[in-house]
CSV table of C-alpha atoms in Angstrom, one decimal:
chain,number,residue,atom,x,y,z
A,28,UNK,CA,-1.8,8.0,-2.2
A,29,UNK,CA,-0.3,10.1,0.6
A,30,UNK,CA,3.2,11.1,-0.6
A,31,UNK,CA,3.5,13.9,1.8
A,32,UNK,CA,3.1,11.5,4.7
A,33,UNK,CA,5.7,9.1,3.1
A,34,UNK,CA,8.1,12.1,2.9
A,35,UNK,CA,7.6,13.0,6.5
A,36,UNK,CA,8.3,9.3,7.5
A,37,UNK,CA,11.7,9.6,5.6
A,38,UNK,CA,10.7,7.2,2.8
A,39,UNK,CA,13.8,7.3,0.6
A,40,UNK,CA,12.0,7.3,-2.8
A,41,UNK,CA,8.4,8.3,-3.3
A,42,UNK,CA,6.0,8.2,-6.3
A,43,UNK,CA,2.8,10.2,-5.5
A,44,UNK,CA,-0.5,9.3,-7.1
A,45,UNK,CA,-3.8,11.2,-6.6
A,46,UNK,CA,-5.8,8.0,-6.6
A,47,UNK,CA,-8.4,6.7,-4.1
A,48,UNK,CA,-7.1,4.3,-1.4
A,49,UNK,CA,-6.8,0.7,-2.6
A,50,UNK,CA,-6.0,1.9,-6.1
A,51,UNK,CA,-2.2,2.5,-6.0
A,52,UNK,CA,-1.8,1.6,-9.7
A,53,UNK,CA,-5.0,3.0,-11.1
A,54,UNK,CA,-8.4,2.0,-12.4
A,55,UNK,CA,-9.5,-1.7,-12.6
A,56,UNK,CA,-8.8,-3.2,-16.1
A,57,UNK,CA,-6.7,-0.2,-17.2
A,58,UNK,CA,-3.5,-2.1,-17.8
A,59,UNK,CA,-1.9,0.8,-19.6
A,60,UNK,CA,-2.3,2.9,-16.5
A,61,UNK,CA,-1.0,0.2,-14.2
A,62,UNK,CA,2.1,-0.2,-16.4
A,63,UNK,CA,2.8,3.6,-16.5
A,64,UNK,CA,2.6,4.0,-12.8
A,65,UNK,CA,4.8,0.9,-12.2
A,66,UNK,CA,7.3,2.0,-14.7
A,67,UNK,CA,7.5,5.4,-13.1
A,68,UNK,CA,8.1,3.7,-9.7
A,69,UNK,CA,10.9,1.6,-11.2
A,70,UNK,CA,12.5,4.6,-12.8
A,71,UNK,CA,12.5,6.4,-9.5
A,72,UNK,CA,13.8,3.3,-7.8
A,73,UNK,CA,16.7,3.0,-10.1
A,74,UNK,CA,17.3,6.7,-10.9
A,75,UNK,CA,16.8,8.7,-7.8
A,76,UNK,CA,20.0,10.5,-6.7
A,77,UNK,CA,19.4,10.6,-3.0
A,78,UNK,CA,17.0,10.1,-0.1
A,79,UNK,CA,13.8,12.1,-0.2
A,80,UNK,CA,13.3,11.8,-4.0
A,81,UNK,CA,9.7,12.3,-4.9
A,82,UNK,CA,8.0,12.3,-8.3
A,83,UNK,CA,4.2,12.7,-8.7
A,84,UNK,CA,2.3,10.9,-11.4
A,85,UNK,CA,0.5,13.5,-13.5
A,86,UNK,CA,-3.0,12.1,-14.0
A,87,UNK,CA,-6.5,13.0,-12.7
A,88,UNK,CA,-8.7,10.2,-11.4
A,89,UNK,CA,-11.3,9.6,-14.1
A,90,UNK,CA,-14.3,9.3,-11.7
A,91,UNK,CA,-16.2,12.2,-10.1
A,92,UNK,CA,-14.6,13.0,-6.8
A,93,UNK,CA,-17.6,12.4,-4.6
A,94,UNK,CA,-18.3,9.1,-6.2
A,95,UNK,CA,-14.6,8.0,-5.9
A,96,UNK,CA,-14.5,9.2,-2.3
A,97,UNK,CA,-17.4,7.0,-1.4
A,98,UNK,CA,-16.3,4.0,-3.5
A,99,UNK,CA,-13.0,3.3,-1.8
A,100,UNK,CA,-14.5,3.2,1.7
A,101,UNK,CA,-15.5,-0.1,3.3
A,102,UNK,CA,-19.2,-0.9,3.6
A,103,UNK,CA,-19.0,-0.6,7.4
A,104,UNK,CA,-16.6,1.5,9.4
A,105,UNK,CA,-13.3,-0.3,10.4
A,106,UNK,CA,-13.1,-1.3,14.1
A,107,UNK,CA,-10.9,1.7,15.0
A,108,UNK,CA,-13.1,4.2,13.2
A,109,UNK,CA,-16.2,2.7,14.9
A,110,UNK,CA,-14.5,3.1,18.3
A,111,UNK,CA,-13.6,6.7,17.5
A,112,UNK,CA,-17.2,7.5,16.4
A,113,UNK,CA,-18.6,5.9,19.5
A,114,UNK,CA,-16.2,7.9,21.7
A,115,UNK,CA,-17.1,11.1,19.9
A,116,UNK,CA,-20.8,10.4,20.3
A,117,UNK,CA,-20.3,9.8,24.0
A,118,UNK,CA,-18.4,13.0,24.4
A,119,UNK,CA,-21.1,15.0,22.8
A,120,UNK,CA,-23.9,13.7,25.1
B,15,UNK,CA,1.4,18.4,-11.0
B,16,UNK,CA,1.7,18.2,-7.2
B,17,UNK,CA,-0.4,15.4,-5.8
B,18,UNK,CA,-2.9,16.4,-3.0
B,19,UNK,CA,-2.0,13.7,-0.4
B,20,UNK,CA,-5.3,14.2,1.4
B,21,UNK,CA,-7.8,14.4,-1.5
B,22,UNK,CA,-9.5,11.1,-0.7
B,23,UNK,CA,-9.0,11.1,3.0
B,24,UNK,CA,-12.0,12.0,5.3
B,25,UNK,CA,-11.3,15.5,6.6
B,26,UNK,CA,-11.5,14.4,10.2
B,27,UNK,CA,-8.6,11.9,9.7
B,28,UNK,CA,-6.2,14.4,8.3
B,29,UNK,CA,-4.7,15.5,11.7
B,30,UNK,CA,-3.8,11.8,12.3
B,31,UNK,CA,-1.4,12.0,9.4
B,32,UNK,CA,-0.4,15.5,8.5
B,33,UNK,CA,2.6,17.1,10.1
B,34,UNK,CA,3.4,14.1,12.3
B,35,UNK,CA,7.1,13.9,11.2
B,36,UNK,CA,9.2,10.8,11.3
B,37,UNK,CA,8.8,8.1,13.9
B,38,UNK,CA,10.9,8.5,17.0
B,39,UNK,CA,14.4,7.2,16.4
B,40,UNK,CA,13.9,7.2,12.6
B,41,UNK,CA,14.7,10.9,12.0
B,42,UNK,CA,17.8,10.3,9.8
B,43,UNK,CA,17.5,9.8,6.1
B,44,UNK,CA,17.4,6.3,4.8
B,45,UNK,CA,19.3,5.5,1.6
B,46,UNK,CA,20.5,2.4,-0.3
B,47,UNK,CA,21.9,3.2,-3.7
B,48,UNK,CA,20.6,1.3,-6.7
B,49,UNK,CA,23.8,0.5,-8.5
B,50,UNK,CA,22.7,-2.0,-11.3
B,51,UNK,CA,21.0,-1.1,-14.5
B,52,UNK,CA,17.2,-1.6,-14.2
B,53,UNK,CA,17.3,-3.8,-17.3
B,54,UNK,CA,19.7,-6.2,-15.5
B,55,UNK,CA,17.8,-6.1,-12.2
B,56,UNK,CA,15.2,-8.4,-10.6
B,57,UNK,CA,12.4,-6.6,-8.9
B,58,UNK,CA,9.7,-7.7,-6.3
B,59,UNK,CA,6.4,-6.1,-5.4
B,60,UNK,CA,5.0,-5.6,-1.9
B,61,UNK,CA,1.4,-4.6,-1.5
B,62,UNK,CA,-0.3,-3.7,1.8
B,63,UNK,CA,-3.8,-4.5,0.4
B,64,UNK,CA,-4.3,-7.6,2.5
B,65,UNK,CA,-4.3,-10.0,-0.6
B,66,UNK,CA,-4.0,-13.7,0.0
B,67,UNK,CA,-4.4,-17.0,-1.9
B,68,UNK,CA,-7.8,-18.1,-0.9
B,69,UNK,CA,-7.3,-21.8,-1.5
B,70,UNK,CA,-4.0,-22.3,0.3
B,71,UNK,CA,-3.4,-19.4,2.8
B,72,UNK,CA,-5.2,-18.2,5.8
B,73,UNK,CA,-6.9,-14.8,5.7
B,74,UNK,CA,-5.3,-12.0,7.6
B,75,UNK,CA,-6.8,-12.1,11.1
B,76,UNK,CA,-9.7,-9.7,10.9
B,77,UNK,CA,-11.6,-11.2,13.9
B,78,UNK,CA,-8.6,-10.3,16.2
B,79,UNK,CA,-8.7,-6.8,14.9
B,80,UNK,CA,-12.4,-6.5,15.5
B,81,UNK,CA,-11.7,-7.6,19.1
B,82,UNK,CA,-8.7,-5.3,19.5
B,83,UNK,CA,-9.3,-2.3,17.1
B,84,UNK,CA,-5.8,-0.8,17.6
B,85,UNK,CA,-4.1,-4.0,16.5
B,86,UNK,CA,-3.6,-5.2,12.9
B,87,UNK,CA,-2.4,-8.7,11.7
B,88,UNK,CA,1.4,-8.3,11.2
B,89,UNK,CA,1.9,-11.5,9.1
B,90,UNK,CA,2.7,-11.6,5.4
B,91,UNK,CA,1.9,-13.8,2.4
B,92,UNK,CA,3.9,-15.0,-0.6
B,93,UNK,CA,1.9,-14.5,-3.8
B,94,UNK,CA,3.2,-16.2,-7.0
B,95,UNK,CA,3.9,-13.7,-9.7
B,96,UNK,CA,1.8,-15.9,-12.0
B,97,UNK,CA,-1.3,-15.6,-9.9
B,98,UNK,CA,-4.7,-15.3,-11.5
B,99,UNK,CA,-7.4,-12.8,-10.3
B,100,UNK,CA,-9.6,-15.7,-9.2
B,101,UNK,CA,-6.9,-17.1,-7.0
B,102,UNK,CA,-6.9,-14.3,-4.5
B,103,UNK,CA,-9.2,-12.7,-1.9
B,104,UNK,CA,-8.7,-9.6,0.2
B,105,UNK,CA,-8.8,-9.1,4.0
B,106,UNK,CA,-8.6,-5.5,4.9
B,107,UNK,CA,-11.2,-3.7,7.1
B,108,UNK,CA,-10.3,-0.2,6.0
B,109,UNK,CA,-10.9,-0.4,2.3
B,110,UNK,CA,-13.6,-1.5,-0.1
B,111,UNK,CA,-12.6,-4.8,-1.6
B,112,UNK,CA,-14.8,-4.4,-4.7
B,113,UNK,CA,-12.3,-3.0,-7.2
B,114,UNK,CA,-9.4,-5.1,-5.9
B,115,UNK,CA,-11.4,-8.3,-6.4
B,116,UNK,CA,-12.5,-7.1,-9.9
B,117,UNK,CA,-8.8,-6.5,-10.8
B,118,UNK,CA,-6.1,-7.2,-8.2
B,119,UNK,CA,-3.6,-5.5,-10.6
B,120,UNK,CA,-4.6,-2.2,-9.1
B,121,UNK,CA,-2.8,-3.2,-5.9
B,122,UNK,CA,-0.4,-5.9,-7.0
B,123,UNK,CA,0.5,-5.3,-10.7
B,124,UNK,CA,2.2,-8.6,-11.4
B,125,UNK,CA,1.1,-8.6,-15.1
B,126,UNK,CA,2.2,-5.1,-15.6
B,127,UNK,CA,5.6,-6.1,-14.2
B,128,UNK,CA,5.7,-9.1,-16.6
B,129,UNK,CA,5.0,-6.7,-19.5
B,130,UNK,CA,7.9,-4.4,-18.4
B,131,UNK,CA,10.1,-7.5,-18.2
B,132,UNK,CA,9.1,-8.6,-21.7
B,133,UNK,CA,9.7,-5.0,-23.0
B,134,UNK,CA,13.2,-5.1,-21.5
B,135,UNK,CA,12.6,-2.2,-19.2
B,136,UNK,CA,13.4,-4.4,-16.2
B,137,UNK,CA,15.5,-7.5,-16.1
B,138,UNK,CA,13.1,-9.7,-14.3
B,139,UNK,CA,10.4,-10.2,-11.7
B,140,UNK,CA,10.9,-12.3,-8.6
B,141,UNK,CA,8.9,-15.5,-8.9
B,142,UNK,CA,6.7,-14.4,-6.0
B,143,UNK,CA,5.7,-11.1,-4.5
B,144,UNK,CA,4.7,-10.2,-1.0
B,145,UNK,CA,1.5,-8.9,0.6
B,146,UNK,CA,0.7,-7.6,4.0
B,147,UNK,CA,-2.3,-6.0,5.6
B,148,UNK,CA,-1.6,-2.3,5.9
B,149,UNK,CA,-3.4,-1.4,9.1
B,150,UNK,CA,-0.9,-2.1,11.9
B,151,UNK,CA,-0.4,-1.5,15.6
B,152,UNK,CA,1.2,2.0,15.9
B,153,UNK,CA,4.2,0.6,17.8
B,154,UNK,CA,5.1,-1.7,14.9
B,155,UNK,CA,6.9,-4.0,17.4
B,156,UNK,CA,6.0,-7.2,15.5
B,157,UNK,CA,6.9,-5.6,12.2
B,158,UNK,CA,10.3,-4.5,13.4
B,159,UNK,CA,11.2,-7.7,15.2
B,160,UNK,CA,9.7,-10.4,13.0
B,161,UNK,CA,7.7,-9.4,9.8
B,162,UNK,CA,10.3,-7.2,8.2
B,163,UNK,CA,13.1,-9.6,9.0
B,164,UNK,CA,11.2,-12.5,7.4
B,165,UNK,CA,10.4,-10.5,4.3
B,166,UNK,CA,14.0,-9.3,3.8
B,167,UNK,CA,15.1,-13.0,4.1
B,168,UNK,CA,12.5,-14.0,1.6
B,169,UNK,CA,13.5,-11.3,-0.9
B,170,UNK,CA,17.1,-12.2,-0.5
B,171,UNK,CA,16.2,-15.8,-1.3
B,172,UNK,CA,14.4,-14.5,-4.4
B,173,UNK,CA,17.6,-12.7,-5.3
B,174,UNK,CA,15.7,-9.4,-5.6
B,175,UNK,CA,17.7,-6.3,-6.4
B,176,UNK,CA,14.9,-3.9,-5.6
B,177,UNK,CA,11.4,-3.7,-4.1
B,178,UNK,CA,8.4,-1.6,-5.1
B,179,UNK,CA,6.3,-1.0,-2.0
B,180,UNK,CA,2.7,-0.2,-2.9
B,181,UNK,CA,0.6,1.1,0.0
B,182,UNK,CA,-3.1,0.4,-0.3
Protein backbone atom coordinates (compact mmCIF):
# COMPACT_ATOMS: atom_id res chain seq x y z
CA UNK A 1 0.00 0.00 0.00
CA UNK A 2 2.96 2.33 0.54
CA UNK A 3 5.62 1.13 -1.93
CA UNK A 4 7.55 4.39 -1.70
CA UNK A 5 8.08 3.77 2.00
CA UNK A 6 9.12 0.17 1.35
CA UNK A 7 11.67 1.45 -1.17
CA UNK A 8 13.05 3.96 1.32
CA UNK A 9 13.43 1.15 3.88
CA UNK A 10 15.55 -0.81 1.38
CA UNK A 11 12.99 -3.57 0.79
CA UNK A 12 14.65 -5.65 -1.93
CA UNK A 13 11.52 -6.45 -3.98
CA UNK A 14 8.33 -4.39 -3.90
CA UNK A 15 4.91 -4.73 -5.49
CA UNK A 16 2.87 -1.54 -5.13
CA UNK A 17 -0.93 -1.61 -4.93
CA UNK A 18 -3.11 1.47 -4.66
CA UNK A 19 -5.53 -0.23 -2.30
CA UNK A 20 -6.82 0.83 1.14
CA UNK A 21 -4.97 -0.48 4.19
CA UNK A 22 -5.96 -3.98 5.20
CA UNK A 23 -6.61 -4.95 1.56
CA UNK A 24 -3.20 -5.95 0.23
CA UNK A 25 -4.68 -8.42 -2.26
CA UNK A 26 -7.86 -6.59 -3.20
CA UNK A 27 -11.59 -6.56 -2.63
CA UNK A 28 -13.35 -9.18 -0.49
CA UNK A 29 -14.56 -12.15 -2.54
CA UNK A 30 -12.69 -11.09 -5.67
CA UNK A 31 -10.58 -14.22 -5.97
CA UNK A 32 -9.40 -13.30 -9.46
CA UNK A 33 -7.92 -10.06 -8.14
CA UNK A 34 -6.26 -11.81 -5.18
CA UNK A 35 -4.70 -14.27 -7.57
CA UNK A 36 -3.44 -11.58 -9.99
CA UNK A 37 -1.79 -9.60 -7.20
CA UNK A 38 -0.24 -12.70 -5.65
CA UNK A 39 1.02 -13.94 -9.00
CA UNK A 40 2.62 -10.55 -9.68
CA UNK A 41 4.33 -10.71 -6.27
CA UNK A 42 5.62 -14.20 -7.05
CA UNK A 43 6.89 -13.11 -10.47
CA UNK A 44 8.76 -10.22 -8.86
CA UNK A 45 10.11 -12.51 -6.15
CA UNK A 46 11.50 -14.95 -8.68
CA UNK A 47 12.36 -12.59 -11.53
CA UNK A 48 13.77 -9.39 -10.03
CA UNK A 49 17.34 -8.78 -11.08
CA UNK A 50 18.57 -6.86 -8.08
CA UNK A 51 17.72 -5.03 -4.89
CA UNK A 52 15.26 -2.17 -5.24
CA UNK A 53 13.03 -3.81 -7.84
CA UNK A 54 9.53 -2.33 -7.80
CA UNK A 55 6.52 -3.17 -9.93
CA UNK A 56 3.17 -1.44 -9.42
CA UNK A 57 -0.10 -3.27 -9.96
CA UNK A 58 -2.14 -1.43 -12.54
CA UNK A 59 -5.65 -1.29 -11.10
CA UNK A 60 -7.92 1.34 -9.64
CA UNK A 61 -9.77 0.61 -6.40
CA UNK A 62 -13.39 0.01 -7.44
CA UNK A 63 -14.95 2.02 -4.62
CA UNK A 64 -15.31 5.82 -4.46
CA UNK A 65 -12.22 7.26 -2.77
CA UNK A 66 -13.96 8.97 0.16
CA UNK A 67 -15.94 5.85 0.94
CA UNK A 68 -12.85 3.64 0.74
CA UNK A 69 -10.83 6.08 2.87
CA UNK A 70 -13.40 5.88 5.66
CA UNK A 71 -14.01 2.14 5.34
CA UNK A 72 -10.48 0.94 6.11
CA UNK A 73 -10.17 2.94 9.33
CA UNK A 74 -11.00 1.45 12.73
CA UNK A 75 -14.21 2.41 14.46
CA UNK A 76 -12.25 4.24 17.14
CA UNK A 77 -8.77 5.78 16.90
CA UNK A 78 -5.87 3.50 17.73
CA UNK A 79 -4.19 4.19 21.09
CA UNK A 80 -1.28 6.06 19.52
CA UNK A 81 -3.56 8.19 17.35
CA UNK A 82 -5.76 8.90 20.35
CA UNK A 83 -2.70 10.06 22.28
CA UNK A 84 -1.53 12.28 19.42
CA UNK A 85 -4.99 13.83 19.11
CA UNK A 86 -5.08 14.52 22.87
CA UNK A 87 -1.64 16.15 22.73
CA UNK A 88 -2.68 18.26 19.78
CA UNK A 89 -5.82 19.37 21.59
CA UNK A 90 -3.78 20.27 24.69
CA UNK A 91 -1.29 22.26 22.62
CA UNK A 92 -4.06 24.28 21.00
CA UNK A 93 -5.66 25.30 24.32
CA UNK B 1 0.75 3.31 -13.55
CA UNK B 2 2.75 4.61 -10.59
CA UNK B 3 0.98 3.87 -7.32
CA UNK B 4 0.28 6.83 -5.05
CA UNK B 5 1.68 5.50 -1.77
CA UNK B 6 -0.25 8.00 0.32
CA UNK B 7 -3.65 7.91 -1.36
CA UNK B 8 -5.44 6.28 1.56
CA UNK B 9 -3.29 7.67 4.38
CA UNK B 10 -4.66 10.55 6.48
CA UNK B 11 -2.83 13.66 5.33
CA UNK B 12 -1.53 14.47 8.82
CA UNK B 13 0.20 11.05 8.97
CA UNK B 14 2.20 11.51 5.80
CA UNK B 15 5.21 13.22 7.43
CA UNK B 16 5.62 10.19 9.71
CA UNK B 17 6.40 8.04 6.66
CA UNK B 18 7.55 10.14 3.70
CA UNK B 19 11.21 10.89 3.21
CA UNK B 20 12.34 9.10 6.37
CA UNK B 21 14.92 6.98 4.55
CA UNK B 22 16.29 3.66 5.79
CA UNK B 23 16.56 2.74 9.43
CA UNK B 24 19.90 3.57 10.99
CA UNK B 25 22.36 0.77 10.30
CA UNK B 26 20.19 -0.57 7.47
CA UNK B 27 21.36 1.76 4.71
CA UNK B 28 22.93 -0.93 2.53
CA UNK B 29 20.86 -2.77 -0.09
CA UNK B 30 19.54 -6.17 0.94
CA UNK B 31 19.56 -8.95 -1.60
CA UNK B 32 19.16 -12.72 -1.74
CA UNK B 33 18.98 -14.12 -5.27
CA UNK B 34 16.09 -16.43 -6.08
CA UNK B 35 17.84 -19.18 -7.97
CA UNK B 36 15.20 -21.88 -8.42
CA UNK B 37 12.38 -21.92 -10.93
CA UNK B 38 9.17 -20.65 -9.38
CA UNK B 39 7.42 -23.80 -10.59
CA UNK B 40 9.86 -25.85 -8.49
CA UNK B 41 9.69 -23.64 -5.40
CA UNK B 42 7.76 -23.76 -2.14
CA UNK B 43 6.44 -20.39 -1.02
CA UNK B 44 5.10 -19.06 2.29
CA UNK B 45 2.95 -16.03 3.05
CA UNK B 46 3.40 -13.58 5.91
CA UNK B 47 0.61 -11.14 6.70
CA UNK B 48 0.83 -8.31 9.22
CA UNK B 49 -2.96 -8.10 9.59
CA UNK B 50 -3.09 -9.57 13.10
CA UNK B 51 -4.94 -12.74 12.03
CA UNK B 52 -5.06 -15.63 14.51
CA UNK B 53 -6.91 -18.91 14.99
CA UNK B 54 -9.68 -18.00 17.37
CA UNK B 55 -10.21 -21.52 18.77
CA UNK B 56 -6.61 -22.38 19.56
CA UNK B 57 -4.42 -19.27 19.66
CA UNK B 58 -4.37 -16.20 21.88
CA UNK B 59 -5.25 -12.87 20.35
CA UNK B 60 -2.42 -10.41 19.79
CA UNK B 61 -2.20 -8.41 23.01
CA UNK B 62 -4.33 -5.35 22.41
CA UNK B 63 -4.83 -4.53 26.09
CA UNK B 64 -1.09 -4.02 26.52
CA UNK B 65 -1.04 -1.73 23.49
CA UNK B 66 -3.91 0.27 24.94
CA UNK B 67 -1.87 0.66 28.14
CA UNK B 68 1.33 1.49 26.24
CA UNK B 69 0.32 3.10 22.93
CA UNK B 70 3.83 3.11 21.47
CA UNK B 71 4.15 -0.67 21.92
CA UNK B 72 2.79 -3.43 19.67
CA UNK B 73 2.63 -7.17 20.32
CA UNK B 74 5.75 -8.67 18.65
CA UNK B 75 4.60 -12.30 18.71
CA UNK B 76 3.61 -14.32 15.65
CA UNK B 77 1.10 -17.01 14.74
CA UNK B 78 1.24 -20.09 12.52
CA UNK B 79 -1.85 -20.35 10.32
CA UNK B 80 -2.52 -23.61 8.42
CA UNK B 81 -2.69 -23.05 4.67
CA UNK B 82 -6.00 -24.91 4.72
CA UNK B 83 -7.68 -22.51 7.13
CA UNK B 84 -11.32 -21.60 6.64
CA UNK B 85 -12.55 -18.00 6.98
CA UNK B 86 -14.57 -18.94 10.05
CA UNK B 87 -11.45 -20.25 11.78
CA UNK B 88 -9.82 -16.86 12.20
CA UNK B 89 -10.26 -13.56 13.96
CA UNK B 90 -8.34 -10.31 13.64
CA UNK B 91 -6.56 -8.30 16.36
CA UNK B 92 -5.30 -5.00 15.00
CA UNK B 93 -6.26 -1.62 16.47
CA UNK B 94 -5.20 0.40 13.42
CA UNK B 95 -7.51 -1.11 10.83
CA UNK B 96 -11.16 -1.94 10.35
CA UNK B 97 -11.64 -5.68 10.69
CA UNK B 98 -14.86 -5.83 8.69
CA UNK B 99 -13.53 -6.77 5.25
CA UNK B 100 -10.82 -9.07 6.61
CA UNK B 101 -13.40 -11.04 8.56
CA UNK B 102 -15.68 -11.13 5.52
CA UNK B 103 -12.85 -12.56 3.43
CA UNK B 104 -9.42 -13.11 5.05
CA UNK B 105 -7.99 -13.76 1.57
CA UNK B 106 -7.60 -10.00 1.13
CA UNK B 107 -4.77 -10.17 3.66
CA UNK B 108 -3.68 -13.82 3.65
CA UNK B 109 -4.45 -15.33 0.22
CA UNK B 110 -3.94 -19.00 0.98
CA UNK B 111 -6.61 -20.10 -1.50
CA UNK B 112 -5.16 -17.94 -4.25
CA UNK B 113 -1.80 -19.55 -3.52
CA UNK B 114 -3.37 -23.01 -3.74
CA UNK B 115 -4.84 -22.05 -7.11
CA UNK B 116 -1.44 -20.96 -8.41
CA UNK B 117 0.04 -24.24 -7.18
CA UNK B 118 -2.69 -26.16 -8.97
CA UNK B 119 -2.00 -24.17 -12.14
CA UNK B 120 1.68 -25.00 -11.95
CA UNK B 121 2.78 -21.39 -11.59
CA UNK B 122 4.41 -22.13 -8.25
CA UNK B 123 5.65 -25.50 -7.09
CA UNK B 124 4.00 -25.56 -3.71
CA UNK B 125 2.76 -23.72 -0.67
CA UNK B 126 4.12 -24.26 2.78
CA UNK B 127 1.64 -26.20 4.90
CA UNK B 128 1.29 -23.17 7.17
CA UNK B 129 1.71 -19.43 6.77
CA UNK B 130 2.71 -16.74 9.26
CA UNK B 131 0.85 -13.77 10.70
CA UNK B 132 1.98 -10.90 12.87
CA UNK B 133 0.38 -7.68 14.07
CA UNK B 134 1.89 -4.88 12.05
CA UNK B 135 1.94 -2.03 14.54
CA UNK B 136 5.28 -2.38 16.34
CA UNK B 137 7.51 -0.52 18.75
CA UNK B 138 9.70 1.75 16.60
CA UNK B 139 12.91 0.29 18.02
CA UNK B 140 11.94 -3.20 16.79
CA UNK B 141 14.12 -4.76 19.48
CA UNK B 142 11.89 -7.78 20.07
CA UNK B 143 11.49 -8.23 16.34
CA UNK B 144 15.20 -8.23 15.66
CA UNK B 145 16.18 -10.43 18.60
CA UNK B 146 13.32 -12.90 18.82
CA UNK B 147 10.40 -12.70 16.39
CA UNK B 148 12.34 -12.65 13.12
CA UNK B 149 14.69 -15.37 14.37
CA UNK B 150 11.74 -17.62 15.27
CA UNK B 151 9.96 -16.98 11.97
CA UNK B 152 13.08 -17.75 9.94
CA UNK B 153 13.49 -21.00 11.89
CA UNK B 154 9.86 -21.87 11.23
CA UNK B 155 10.17 -21.15 7.50
CA UNK B 156 13.30 -23.26 7.27
CA UNK B 157 11.41 -26.08 8.97
CA UNK B 158 8.71 -25.67 6.33
CA UNK B 159 11.43 -25.85 3.64
CA UNK B 160 10.26 -22.56 2.18
CA UNK B 161 12.21 -21.25 -0.81
CA UNK B 162 10.62 -17.83 -0.67
CA UNK B 163 8.30 -15.61 1.32
CA UNK B 164 5.69 -13.09 0.20
CA UNK B 165 5.34 -10.46 2.92
CA UNK B 166 1.99 -8.73 2.82
CA UNK B 167 1.76 -5.59 4.94
CA UNK B 168 -1.71 -4.75 6.13
